[in-house]
Short mmCIF file of C-alpha atoms and ligand atoms in Angstrom, two decimals:
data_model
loop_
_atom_site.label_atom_id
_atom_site.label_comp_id
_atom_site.label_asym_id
_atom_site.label_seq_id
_atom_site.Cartn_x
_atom_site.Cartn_y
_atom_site.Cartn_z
CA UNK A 359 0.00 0.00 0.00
CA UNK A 360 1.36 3.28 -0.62
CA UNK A 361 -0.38 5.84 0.95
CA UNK A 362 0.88 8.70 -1.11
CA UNK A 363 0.27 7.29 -4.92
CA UNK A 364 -3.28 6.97 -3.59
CA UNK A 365 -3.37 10.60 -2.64
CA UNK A 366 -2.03 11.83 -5.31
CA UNK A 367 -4.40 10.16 -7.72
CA UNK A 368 -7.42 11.99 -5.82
CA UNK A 369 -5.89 15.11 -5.37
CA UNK A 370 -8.02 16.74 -7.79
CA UNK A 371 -11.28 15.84 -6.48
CA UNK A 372 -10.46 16.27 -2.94
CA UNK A 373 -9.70 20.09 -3.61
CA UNK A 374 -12.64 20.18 -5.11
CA UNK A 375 -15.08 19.03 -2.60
CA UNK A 376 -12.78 21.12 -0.05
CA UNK A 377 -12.94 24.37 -2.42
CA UNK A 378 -16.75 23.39 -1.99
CA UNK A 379 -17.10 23.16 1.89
CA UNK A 380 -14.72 26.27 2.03
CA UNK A 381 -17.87 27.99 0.17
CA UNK A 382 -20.40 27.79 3.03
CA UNK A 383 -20.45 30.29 5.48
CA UNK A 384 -20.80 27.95 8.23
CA UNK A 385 -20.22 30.99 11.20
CA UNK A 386 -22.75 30.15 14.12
CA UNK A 387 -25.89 32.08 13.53
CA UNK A 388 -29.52 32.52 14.65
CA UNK A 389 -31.43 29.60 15.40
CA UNK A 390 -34.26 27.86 14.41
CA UNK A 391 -35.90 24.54 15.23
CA UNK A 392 -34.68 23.12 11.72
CA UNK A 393 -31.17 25.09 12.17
CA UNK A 394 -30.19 24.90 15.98
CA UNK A 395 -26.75 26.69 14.47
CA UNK A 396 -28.11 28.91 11.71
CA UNK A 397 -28.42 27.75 8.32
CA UNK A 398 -24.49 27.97 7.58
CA UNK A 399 -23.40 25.07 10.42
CA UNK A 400 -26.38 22.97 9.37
CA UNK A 401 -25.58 23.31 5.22
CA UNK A 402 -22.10 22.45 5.95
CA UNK A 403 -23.10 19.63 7.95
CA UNK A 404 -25.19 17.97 5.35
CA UNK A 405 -22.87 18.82 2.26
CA UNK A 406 -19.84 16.60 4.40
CA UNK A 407 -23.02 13.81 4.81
CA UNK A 408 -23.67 14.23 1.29
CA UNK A 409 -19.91 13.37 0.04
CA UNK A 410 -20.52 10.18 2.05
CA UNK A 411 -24.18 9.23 0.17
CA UNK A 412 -22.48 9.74 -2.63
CA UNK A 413 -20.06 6.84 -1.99
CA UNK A 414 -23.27 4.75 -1.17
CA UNK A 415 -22.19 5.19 2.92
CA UNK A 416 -24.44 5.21 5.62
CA UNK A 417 -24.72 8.42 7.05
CA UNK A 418 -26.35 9.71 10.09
CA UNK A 419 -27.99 13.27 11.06
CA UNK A 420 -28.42 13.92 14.95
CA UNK A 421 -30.58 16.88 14.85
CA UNK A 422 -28.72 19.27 12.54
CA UNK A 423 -25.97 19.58 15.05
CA UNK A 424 -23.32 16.85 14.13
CA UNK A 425 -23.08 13.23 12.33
CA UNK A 426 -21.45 10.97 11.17
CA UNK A 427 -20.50 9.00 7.82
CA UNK A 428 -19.55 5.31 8.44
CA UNK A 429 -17.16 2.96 6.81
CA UNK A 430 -16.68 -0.82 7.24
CA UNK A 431 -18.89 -3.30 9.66
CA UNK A 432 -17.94 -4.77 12.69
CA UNK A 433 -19.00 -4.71 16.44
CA UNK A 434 -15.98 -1.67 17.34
CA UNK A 435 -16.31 1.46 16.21
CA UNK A 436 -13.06 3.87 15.44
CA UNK A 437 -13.96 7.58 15.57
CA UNK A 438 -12.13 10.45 13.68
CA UNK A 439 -13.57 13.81 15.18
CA UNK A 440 -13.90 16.95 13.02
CA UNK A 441 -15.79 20.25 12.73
CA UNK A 442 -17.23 22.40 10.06
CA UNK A 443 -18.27 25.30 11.68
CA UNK A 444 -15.65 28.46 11.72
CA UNK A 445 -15.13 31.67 13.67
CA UNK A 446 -16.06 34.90 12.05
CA UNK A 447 -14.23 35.61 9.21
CA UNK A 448 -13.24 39.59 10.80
CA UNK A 449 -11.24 42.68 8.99
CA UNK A 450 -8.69 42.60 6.77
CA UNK A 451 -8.74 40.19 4.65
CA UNK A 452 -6.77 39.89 1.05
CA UNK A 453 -9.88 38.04 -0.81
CA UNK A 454 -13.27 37.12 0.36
CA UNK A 455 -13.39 34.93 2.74
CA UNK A 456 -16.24 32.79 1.34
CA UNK A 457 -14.65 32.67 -2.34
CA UNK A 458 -11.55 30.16 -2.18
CA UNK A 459 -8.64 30.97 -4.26
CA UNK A 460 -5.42 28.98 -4.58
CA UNK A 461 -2.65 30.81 -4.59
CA UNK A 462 1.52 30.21 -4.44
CA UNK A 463 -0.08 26.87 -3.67
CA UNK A 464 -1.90 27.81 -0.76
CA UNK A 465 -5.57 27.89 -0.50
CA UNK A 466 -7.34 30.64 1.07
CA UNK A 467 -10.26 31.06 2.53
CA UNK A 468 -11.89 30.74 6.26
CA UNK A 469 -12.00 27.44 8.06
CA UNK A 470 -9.46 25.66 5.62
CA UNK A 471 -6.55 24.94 8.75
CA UNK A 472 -9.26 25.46 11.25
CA UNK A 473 -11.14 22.85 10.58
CA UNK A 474 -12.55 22.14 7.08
CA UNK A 475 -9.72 21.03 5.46
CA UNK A 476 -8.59 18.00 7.92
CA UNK A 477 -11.80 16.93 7.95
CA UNK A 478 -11.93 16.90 4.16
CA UNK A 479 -8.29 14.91 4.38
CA UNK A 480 -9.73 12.19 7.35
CA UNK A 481 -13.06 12.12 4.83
CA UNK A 482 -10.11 11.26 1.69
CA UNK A 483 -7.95 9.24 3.90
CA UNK A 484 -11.02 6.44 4.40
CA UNK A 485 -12.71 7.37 0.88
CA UNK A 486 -9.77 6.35 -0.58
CA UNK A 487 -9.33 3.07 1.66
CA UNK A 488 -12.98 2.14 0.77
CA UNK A 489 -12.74 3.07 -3.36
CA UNK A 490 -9.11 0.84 -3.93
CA UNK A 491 -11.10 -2.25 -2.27
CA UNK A 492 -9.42 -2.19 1.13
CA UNK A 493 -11.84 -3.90 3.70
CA UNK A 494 -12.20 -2.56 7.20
CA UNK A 495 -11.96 -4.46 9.82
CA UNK A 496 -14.47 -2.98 12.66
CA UNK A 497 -16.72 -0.02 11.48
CA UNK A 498 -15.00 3.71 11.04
CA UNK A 499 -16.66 6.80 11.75
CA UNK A 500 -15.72 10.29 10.41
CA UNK A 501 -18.12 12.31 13.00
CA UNK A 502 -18.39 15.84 12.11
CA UNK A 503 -19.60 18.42 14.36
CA UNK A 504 -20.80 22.72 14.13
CA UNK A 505 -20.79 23.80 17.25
CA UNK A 506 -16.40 23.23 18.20
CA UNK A 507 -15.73 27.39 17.56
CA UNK A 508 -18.84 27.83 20.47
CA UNK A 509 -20.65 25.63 23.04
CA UNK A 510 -19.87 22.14 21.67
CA UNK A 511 -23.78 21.14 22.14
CA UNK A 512 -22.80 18.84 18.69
CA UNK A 513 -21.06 16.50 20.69
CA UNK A 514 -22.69 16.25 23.64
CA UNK A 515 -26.02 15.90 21.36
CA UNK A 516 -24.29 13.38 19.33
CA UNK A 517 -23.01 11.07 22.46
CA UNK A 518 -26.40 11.37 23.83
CA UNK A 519 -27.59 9.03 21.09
CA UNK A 520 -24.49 7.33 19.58
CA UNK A 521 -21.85 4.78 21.13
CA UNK A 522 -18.93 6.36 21.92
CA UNK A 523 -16.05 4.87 19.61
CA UNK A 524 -13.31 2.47 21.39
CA UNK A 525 -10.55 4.66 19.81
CA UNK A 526 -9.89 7.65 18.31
CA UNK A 527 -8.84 10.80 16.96
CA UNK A 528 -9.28 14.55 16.08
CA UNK A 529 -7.38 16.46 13.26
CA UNK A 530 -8.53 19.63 14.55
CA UNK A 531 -4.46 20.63 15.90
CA UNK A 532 -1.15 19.27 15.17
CA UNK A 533 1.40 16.76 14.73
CA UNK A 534 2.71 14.39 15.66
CA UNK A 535 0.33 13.72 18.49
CA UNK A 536 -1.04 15.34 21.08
CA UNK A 537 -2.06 12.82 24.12
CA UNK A 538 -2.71 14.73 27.23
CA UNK A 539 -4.69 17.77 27.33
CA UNK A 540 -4.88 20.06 31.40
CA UNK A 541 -8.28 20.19 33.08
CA UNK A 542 -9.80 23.97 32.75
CA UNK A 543 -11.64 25.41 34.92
CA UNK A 544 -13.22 29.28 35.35
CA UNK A 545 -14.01 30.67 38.65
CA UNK A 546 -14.64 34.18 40.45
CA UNK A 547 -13.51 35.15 43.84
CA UNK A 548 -15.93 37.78 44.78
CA UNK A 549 -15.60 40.47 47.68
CA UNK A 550 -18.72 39.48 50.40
CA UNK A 551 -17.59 42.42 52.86
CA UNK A 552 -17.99 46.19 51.63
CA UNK A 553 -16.91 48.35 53.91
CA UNK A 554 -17.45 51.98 53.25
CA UNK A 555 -16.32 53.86 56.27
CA UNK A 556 -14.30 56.26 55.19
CA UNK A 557 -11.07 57.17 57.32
CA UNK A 558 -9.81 60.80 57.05
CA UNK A 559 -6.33 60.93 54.92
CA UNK A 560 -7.11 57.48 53.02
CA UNK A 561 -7.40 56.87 49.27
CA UNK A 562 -10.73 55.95 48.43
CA UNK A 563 -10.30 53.51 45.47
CA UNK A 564 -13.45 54.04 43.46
CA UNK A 565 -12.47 51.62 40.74
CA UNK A 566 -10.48 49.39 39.35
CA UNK A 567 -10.78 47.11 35.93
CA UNK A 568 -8.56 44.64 33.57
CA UNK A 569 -9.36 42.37 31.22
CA UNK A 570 -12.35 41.01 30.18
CA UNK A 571 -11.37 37.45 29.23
CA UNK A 572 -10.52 34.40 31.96
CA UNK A 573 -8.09 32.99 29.06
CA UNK A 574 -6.32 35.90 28.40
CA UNK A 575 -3.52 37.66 30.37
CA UNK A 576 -4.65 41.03 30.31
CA UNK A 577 -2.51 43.95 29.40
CA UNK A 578 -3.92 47.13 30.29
CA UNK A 579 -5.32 48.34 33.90
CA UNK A 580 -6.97 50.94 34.80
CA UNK A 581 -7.67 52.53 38.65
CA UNK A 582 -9.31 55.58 39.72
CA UNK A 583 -8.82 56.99 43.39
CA UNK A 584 -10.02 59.80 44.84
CA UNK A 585 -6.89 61.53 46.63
CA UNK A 586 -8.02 63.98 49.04
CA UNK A 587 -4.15 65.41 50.39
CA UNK A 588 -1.59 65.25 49.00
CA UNK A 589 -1.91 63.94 45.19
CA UNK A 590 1.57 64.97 44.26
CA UNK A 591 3.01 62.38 46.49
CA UNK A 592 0.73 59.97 45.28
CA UNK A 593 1.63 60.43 41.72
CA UNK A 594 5.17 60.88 42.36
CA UNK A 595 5.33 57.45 43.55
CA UNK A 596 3.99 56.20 40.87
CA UNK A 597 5.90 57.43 38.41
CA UNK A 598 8.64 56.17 40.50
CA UNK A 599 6.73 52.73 40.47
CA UNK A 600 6.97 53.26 36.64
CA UNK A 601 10.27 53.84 36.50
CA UNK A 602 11.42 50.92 38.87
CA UNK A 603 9.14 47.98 36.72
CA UNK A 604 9.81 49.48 33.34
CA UNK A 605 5.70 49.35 32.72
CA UNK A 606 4.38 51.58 30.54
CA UNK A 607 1.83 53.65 32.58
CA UNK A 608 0.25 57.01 32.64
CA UNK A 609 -1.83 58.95 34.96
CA UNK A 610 -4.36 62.18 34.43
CA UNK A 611 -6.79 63.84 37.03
CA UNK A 612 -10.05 64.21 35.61
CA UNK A 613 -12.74 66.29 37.91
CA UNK A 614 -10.72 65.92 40.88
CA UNK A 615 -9.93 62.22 40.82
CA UNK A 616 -6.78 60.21 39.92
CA UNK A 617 -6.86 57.79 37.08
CA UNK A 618 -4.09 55.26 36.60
CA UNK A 619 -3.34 53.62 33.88
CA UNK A 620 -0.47 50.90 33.27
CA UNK A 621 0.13 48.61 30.74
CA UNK A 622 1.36 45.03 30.43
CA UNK A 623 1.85 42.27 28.04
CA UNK A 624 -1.00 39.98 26.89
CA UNK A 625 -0.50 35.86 26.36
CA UNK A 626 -2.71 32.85 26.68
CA UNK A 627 -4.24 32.20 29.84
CA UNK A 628 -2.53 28.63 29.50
CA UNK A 629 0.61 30.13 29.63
CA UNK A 630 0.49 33.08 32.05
CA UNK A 631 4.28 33.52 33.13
CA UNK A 632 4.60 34.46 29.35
CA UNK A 633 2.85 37.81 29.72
CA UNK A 634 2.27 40.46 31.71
CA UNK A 635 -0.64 40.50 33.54
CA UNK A 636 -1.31 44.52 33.53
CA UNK A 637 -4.01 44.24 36.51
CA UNK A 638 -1.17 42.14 39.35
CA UNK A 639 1.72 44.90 38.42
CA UNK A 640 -1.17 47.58 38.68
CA UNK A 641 -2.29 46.21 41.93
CA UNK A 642 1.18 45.57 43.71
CA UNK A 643 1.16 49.69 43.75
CA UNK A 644 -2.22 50.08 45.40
CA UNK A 645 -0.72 48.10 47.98
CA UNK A 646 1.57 50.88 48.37
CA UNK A 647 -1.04 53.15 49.06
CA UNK A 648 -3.39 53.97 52.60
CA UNK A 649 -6.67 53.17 51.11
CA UNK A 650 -9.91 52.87 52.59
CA UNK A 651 -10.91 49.68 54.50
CA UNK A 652 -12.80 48.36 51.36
CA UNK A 653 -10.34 49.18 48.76
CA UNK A 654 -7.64 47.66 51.43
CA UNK A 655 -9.39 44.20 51.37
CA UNK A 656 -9.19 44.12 48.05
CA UNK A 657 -5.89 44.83 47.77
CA UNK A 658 -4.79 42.52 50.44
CA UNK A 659 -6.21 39.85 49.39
CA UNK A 660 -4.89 40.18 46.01
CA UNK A 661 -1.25 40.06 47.61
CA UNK A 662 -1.84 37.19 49.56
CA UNK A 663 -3.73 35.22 47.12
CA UNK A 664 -3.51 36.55 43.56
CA UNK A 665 -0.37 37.95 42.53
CA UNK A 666 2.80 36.01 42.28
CA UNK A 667 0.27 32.73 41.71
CA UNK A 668 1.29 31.84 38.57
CA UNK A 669 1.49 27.83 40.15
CA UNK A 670 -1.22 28.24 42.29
CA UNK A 671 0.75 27.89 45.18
CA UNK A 672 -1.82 30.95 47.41
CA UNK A 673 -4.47 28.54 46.47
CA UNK A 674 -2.47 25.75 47.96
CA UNK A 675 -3.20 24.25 44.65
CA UNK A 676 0.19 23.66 43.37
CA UNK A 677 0.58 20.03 41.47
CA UNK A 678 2.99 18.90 39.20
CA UNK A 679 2.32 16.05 36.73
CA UNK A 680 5.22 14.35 35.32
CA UNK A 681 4.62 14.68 31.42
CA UNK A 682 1.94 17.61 31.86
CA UNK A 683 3.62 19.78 34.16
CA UNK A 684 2.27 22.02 36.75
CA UNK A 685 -1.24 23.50 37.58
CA UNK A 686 -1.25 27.09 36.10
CA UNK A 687 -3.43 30.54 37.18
CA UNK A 688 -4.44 33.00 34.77
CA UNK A 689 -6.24 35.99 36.75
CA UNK A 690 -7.91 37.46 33.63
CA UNK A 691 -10.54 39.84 34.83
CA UNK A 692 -10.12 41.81 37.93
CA UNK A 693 -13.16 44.79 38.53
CA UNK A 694 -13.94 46.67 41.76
CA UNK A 695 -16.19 49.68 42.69
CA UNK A 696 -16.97 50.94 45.91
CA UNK A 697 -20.47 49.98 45.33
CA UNK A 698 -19.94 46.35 45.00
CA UNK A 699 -16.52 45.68 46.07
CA UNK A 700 -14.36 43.46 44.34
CA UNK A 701 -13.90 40.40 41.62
CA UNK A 702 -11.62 37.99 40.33
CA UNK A 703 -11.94 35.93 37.56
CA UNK A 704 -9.64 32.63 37.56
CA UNK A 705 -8.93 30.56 35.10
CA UNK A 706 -6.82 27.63 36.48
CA UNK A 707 -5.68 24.90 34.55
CA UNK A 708 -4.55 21.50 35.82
CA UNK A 709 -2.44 18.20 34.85
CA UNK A 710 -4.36 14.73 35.91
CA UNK A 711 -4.25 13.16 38.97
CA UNK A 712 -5.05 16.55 40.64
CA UNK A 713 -8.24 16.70 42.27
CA UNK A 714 -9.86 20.00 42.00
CA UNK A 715 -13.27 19.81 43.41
CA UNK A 716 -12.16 19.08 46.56
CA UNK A 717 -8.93 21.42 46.31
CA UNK A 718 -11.43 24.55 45.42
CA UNK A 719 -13.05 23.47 48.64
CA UNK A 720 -10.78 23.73 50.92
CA UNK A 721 -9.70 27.01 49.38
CA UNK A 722 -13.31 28.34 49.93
CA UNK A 723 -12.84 27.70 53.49
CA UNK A 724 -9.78 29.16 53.60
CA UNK A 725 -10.85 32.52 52.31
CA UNK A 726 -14.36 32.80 54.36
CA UNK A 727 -12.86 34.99 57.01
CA UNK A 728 -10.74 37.25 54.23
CA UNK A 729 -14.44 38.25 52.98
CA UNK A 730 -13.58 36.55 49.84
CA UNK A 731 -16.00 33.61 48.19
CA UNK A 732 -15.67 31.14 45.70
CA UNK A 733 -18.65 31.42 42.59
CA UNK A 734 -19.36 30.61 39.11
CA UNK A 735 -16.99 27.49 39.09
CA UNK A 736 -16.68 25.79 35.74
CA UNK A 737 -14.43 22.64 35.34
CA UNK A 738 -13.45 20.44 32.56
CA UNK A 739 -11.82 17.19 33.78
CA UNK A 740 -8.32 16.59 32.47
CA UNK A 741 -8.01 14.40 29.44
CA UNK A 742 -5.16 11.75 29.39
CA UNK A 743 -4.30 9.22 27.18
CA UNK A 744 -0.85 7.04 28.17
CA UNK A 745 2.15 7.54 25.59
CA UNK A 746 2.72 3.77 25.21
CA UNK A 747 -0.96 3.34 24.17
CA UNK A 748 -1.16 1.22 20.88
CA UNK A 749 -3.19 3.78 19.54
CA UNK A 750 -0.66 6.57 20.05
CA UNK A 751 2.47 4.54 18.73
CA UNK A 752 0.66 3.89 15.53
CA UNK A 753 -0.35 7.17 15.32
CA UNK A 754 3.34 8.23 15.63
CA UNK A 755 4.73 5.62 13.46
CA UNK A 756 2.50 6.54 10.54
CA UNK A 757 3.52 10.23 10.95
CA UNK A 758 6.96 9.48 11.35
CA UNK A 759 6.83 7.19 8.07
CA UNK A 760 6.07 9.86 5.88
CA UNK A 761 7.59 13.11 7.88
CA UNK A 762 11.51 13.29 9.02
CA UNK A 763 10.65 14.69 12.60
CA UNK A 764 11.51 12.41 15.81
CA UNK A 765 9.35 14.00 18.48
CA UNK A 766 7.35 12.28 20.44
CA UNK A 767 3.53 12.32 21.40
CA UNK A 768 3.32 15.68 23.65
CA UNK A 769 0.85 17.21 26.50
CA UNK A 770 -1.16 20.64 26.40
CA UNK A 771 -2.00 22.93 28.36
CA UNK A 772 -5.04 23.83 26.06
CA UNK A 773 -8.21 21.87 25.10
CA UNK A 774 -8.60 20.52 22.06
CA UNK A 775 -11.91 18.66 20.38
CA UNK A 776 -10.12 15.61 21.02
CA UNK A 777 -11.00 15.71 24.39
CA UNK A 778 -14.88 14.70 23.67
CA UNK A 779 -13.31 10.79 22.80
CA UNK A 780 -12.61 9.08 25.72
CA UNK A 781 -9.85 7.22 24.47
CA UNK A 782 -9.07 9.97 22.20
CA UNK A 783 -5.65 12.25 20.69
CA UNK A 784 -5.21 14.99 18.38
CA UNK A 785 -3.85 13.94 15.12
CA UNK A 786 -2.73 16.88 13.28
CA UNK A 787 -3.33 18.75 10.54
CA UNK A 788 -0.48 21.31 11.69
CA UNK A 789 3.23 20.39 10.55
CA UNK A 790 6.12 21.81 12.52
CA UNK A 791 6.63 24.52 10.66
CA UNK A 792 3.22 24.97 9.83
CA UNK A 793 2.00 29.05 9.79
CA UNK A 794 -0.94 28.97 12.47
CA UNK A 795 -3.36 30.92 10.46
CA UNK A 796 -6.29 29.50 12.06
CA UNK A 797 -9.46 32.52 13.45
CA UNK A 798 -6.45 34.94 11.43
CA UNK A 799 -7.37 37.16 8.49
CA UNK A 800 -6.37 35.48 5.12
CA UNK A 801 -6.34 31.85 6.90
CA UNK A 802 -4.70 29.17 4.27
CA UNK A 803 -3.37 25.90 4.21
CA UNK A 804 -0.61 24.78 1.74
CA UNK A 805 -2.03 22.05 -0.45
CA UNK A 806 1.36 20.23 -0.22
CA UNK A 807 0.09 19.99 3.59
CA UNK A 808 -3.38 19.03 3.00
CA UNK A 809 -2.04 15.97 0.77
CA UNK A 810 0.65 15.13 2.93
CA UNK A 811 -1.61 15.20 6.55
CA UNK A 812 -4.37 13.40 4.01
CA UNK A 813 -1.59 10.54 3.62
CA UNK A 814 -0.61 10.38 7.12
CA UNK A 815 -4.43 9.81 8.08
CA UNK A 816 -4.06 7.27 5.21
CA UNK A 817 -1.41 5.35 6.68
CA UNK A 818 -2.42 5.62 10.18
CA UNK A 819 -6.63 3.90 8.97
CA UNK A 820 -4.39 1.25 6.97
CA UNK A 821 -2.42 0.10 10.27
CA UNK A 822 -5.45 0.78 12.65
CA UNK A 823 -8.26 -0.13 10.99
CA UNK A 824 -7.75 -2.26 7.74
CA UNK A 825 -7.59 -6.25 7.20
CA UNK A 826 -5.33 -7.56 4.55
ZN1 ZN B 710 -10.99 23.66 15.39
#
């Protein structure tokens, strides 16, 4: 069998019902009973279901949300994992978005890296097994979802009716393979105590906001105080504050309070020691300050429990993982008024074998007295999948048949649609040196790339899933 002849003689056809997917505008929109999604997801869905009638498959519909095409027969089920929904296309894009073209042998349009076209190769990779006679030995499903960009309700619709596959994975990220993905989880820690009494000579702090996303280190901050003696001092330390950190940061009075602004440097909220997080530098001044007894709280509880947290160590959460590392703390939104006090929001990421429930338990105990409380807690288990699983080392060895790179299966800190198989890895489409254009302007994917990952999924069906 050779896995790249076989691409190669498809290659035309396969752009073809790509440059076709790439056409629909499959951007969540407004639903209706027929279109939970909007008429783009649902369209998109049924033109991938389509491909598969066409090749006389049976194909399967759950509500307009996902489904499924299936190869083969047999009692197991293997499960490849896509999705045809995209982001919004946004500004500033070279060509329409919606129109493919194909240029310097890239194609462009929105949804091609991210996720159209590895679906389209997985689709290929087992069209092409079935057409040249090979015979499956268990049943194969290519399940295709439109909801991966949002609220994944396709997948959890789908596994409310269908079995979930023995083995599996999702070309929605990169190669070689990615087998262990942290737990997330969102959370606020929210001010109970507001109290207003007002102490001659403090700063009142009257506000304070950064950020606006839990995934996002945020990198601007903004505080407003009222000053009532004294303001020169106040702004004379800050500018020495300035000056000391190296932040960029400015101040103005405005009607007779002080606004201060700083700025930091933004980075994924699975990766927060790689930026800096605008609203902890902005904070470690007001702790330099005499504010008021609400405005104190805050800011003491920020110093004993939010900044320097990067491993949440404050939360006595620290755990380190031997392939997936340590637990991580993003503090992405931070707000206070003097009306309502103060609010974190957390997003705190963690390897398996830590158990968070009861670890965000204890830490709700521990800040009762501080006036602090624990709300709005989301959590998505960890997802883990060992390194010496059969499943991965064929995955590997197929990659590594047709690609010179020696790395080995890796962990994330991220989530990836892979996580929705139980005994499920990401499987590409992104090579190492692979432009991440994906939810970009002028998103393409080299068709040199789309051939080669369509050969590796080739391979990898052939070893899994294939009888000779
Ligand atoms: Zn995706």
């Amino acid at each position: 069998m050779d896995a790249k002849l076989l691409v190669e003689k498809y290659k035309d056809q396969m752009i073809e019902d790509l440059i076709g997917l790439l056409k629909i505008n499959s951007v969540k929109g407004e639903s209706t009973n027929e279109a939970p999604l909007g008429q783009g997801p649902k369209e998109a869905l049924n033109y991938m279901l389509e491909l598969g009638q066409k090749e006389n498959l049976t194909t399967k519909n759950i509500e307009n949300l996902a489904g499924h095409i299936e190869f083969g027969q047999g009692d197991k089920i293997f499960g490849i994992l896509g999705h045809v929904d995209v982001v919004p296309a946004g500004n500033g894009w070279t060509s329409d978005p919606f129109e493919p073209i194909i240029k310097n042998g890239n194609i462009y349009a929105r949804g091609v890296q991210d996720d159209k076209g590895p679906t389209i190769a997985a689709f290929y990779a087992l069209k092409i097994l079935e057409n040249e006679g090979y015979h499956f030995n268990q049943r194969v499903r290519l399940i295709i979802g439109t909801d991966e960009e949002s609220d994944w309700t396709c997948t959890k619709a789908y596994f409310e009716s269908e079995e979930m596959p023995h083995a599996g994975f999702s070309p929605d990220a990169e190669f070689p393979v990615i087998h262990g993905e942290k737990g997330m989880t969102t959370f606020n820690l929210v001010q109970t105590k507001i109290d207003n009494e007002f102490i001659d000579g403090d700063i009142q702090l009257k506000a304070f906001v950064s950020g606006e996303r839990y995934n996002m280190v945020p990198d601007t901050a903004e505080a407003k105080l009222n000053v009532l003696t004294n303001m020169s001092a106040v702004i004379q330390s800050f500018e020495g504050f300035i000056r000391k950190t190296g932040h960029k940061g400015s101040y103005e009075i405005d009607r007779g309070f002080l606004n201060l602004q700083l700025n930091g440097q933004s980075a994924h909220g699975s990766t927060p020691e790689e930026g800096v997080n605008a609203g902890l530098e902005l904070l470690k001044f007001l702790t330099l300050l005499e504010l008021d007894p609400s405005g104190r709280k805050f800011v003491n509880f920020a110093a004993d429990y939010i900044i320097d947290n990067f491993k949440g160590e404050q939360f006595k959460m620290n755990y380190a993982h031997e392939e997936m590392g340590e637990v991580s703390v993003n503090t992405g939104i931070i707000n206070y008024t003097e009306v309502d006090g103060g609010e974190f929001g957390v997003n705190l990421r963690y390897p398996i074998g830590f158990d968070f429930d009861s670890g965000i338990e204890q830490y709700k105990e521990a800040i009762q007295d501080e006036g602090f409380t624990v709300e709005d807690v989301t959590n998505q288990d960890a997802h883990y999948v060992d390194k010496n699983d059969p499943l991965v080392q064929t995955l590997l060895e197929s990659y590594r048949s047709h690609v010179d790179d020696e790395r080995e299966a890796f962990t994330i800190g991220g989530g990836t649609y892979a996580r929705t198989l139980e005994r499920g890895v990401a499987f590409g489409a992104m090579f190492k040196d692979t432009e991440d254009s994906m939810h970009q302007k002028d998103e393409h994917m080299a068709i040199d790339e789309l051939l080669l990952a369509t050969t590796i999924y080739l391979e990898a069906l052939y070893r899994l899933t294939v009888n000779e």
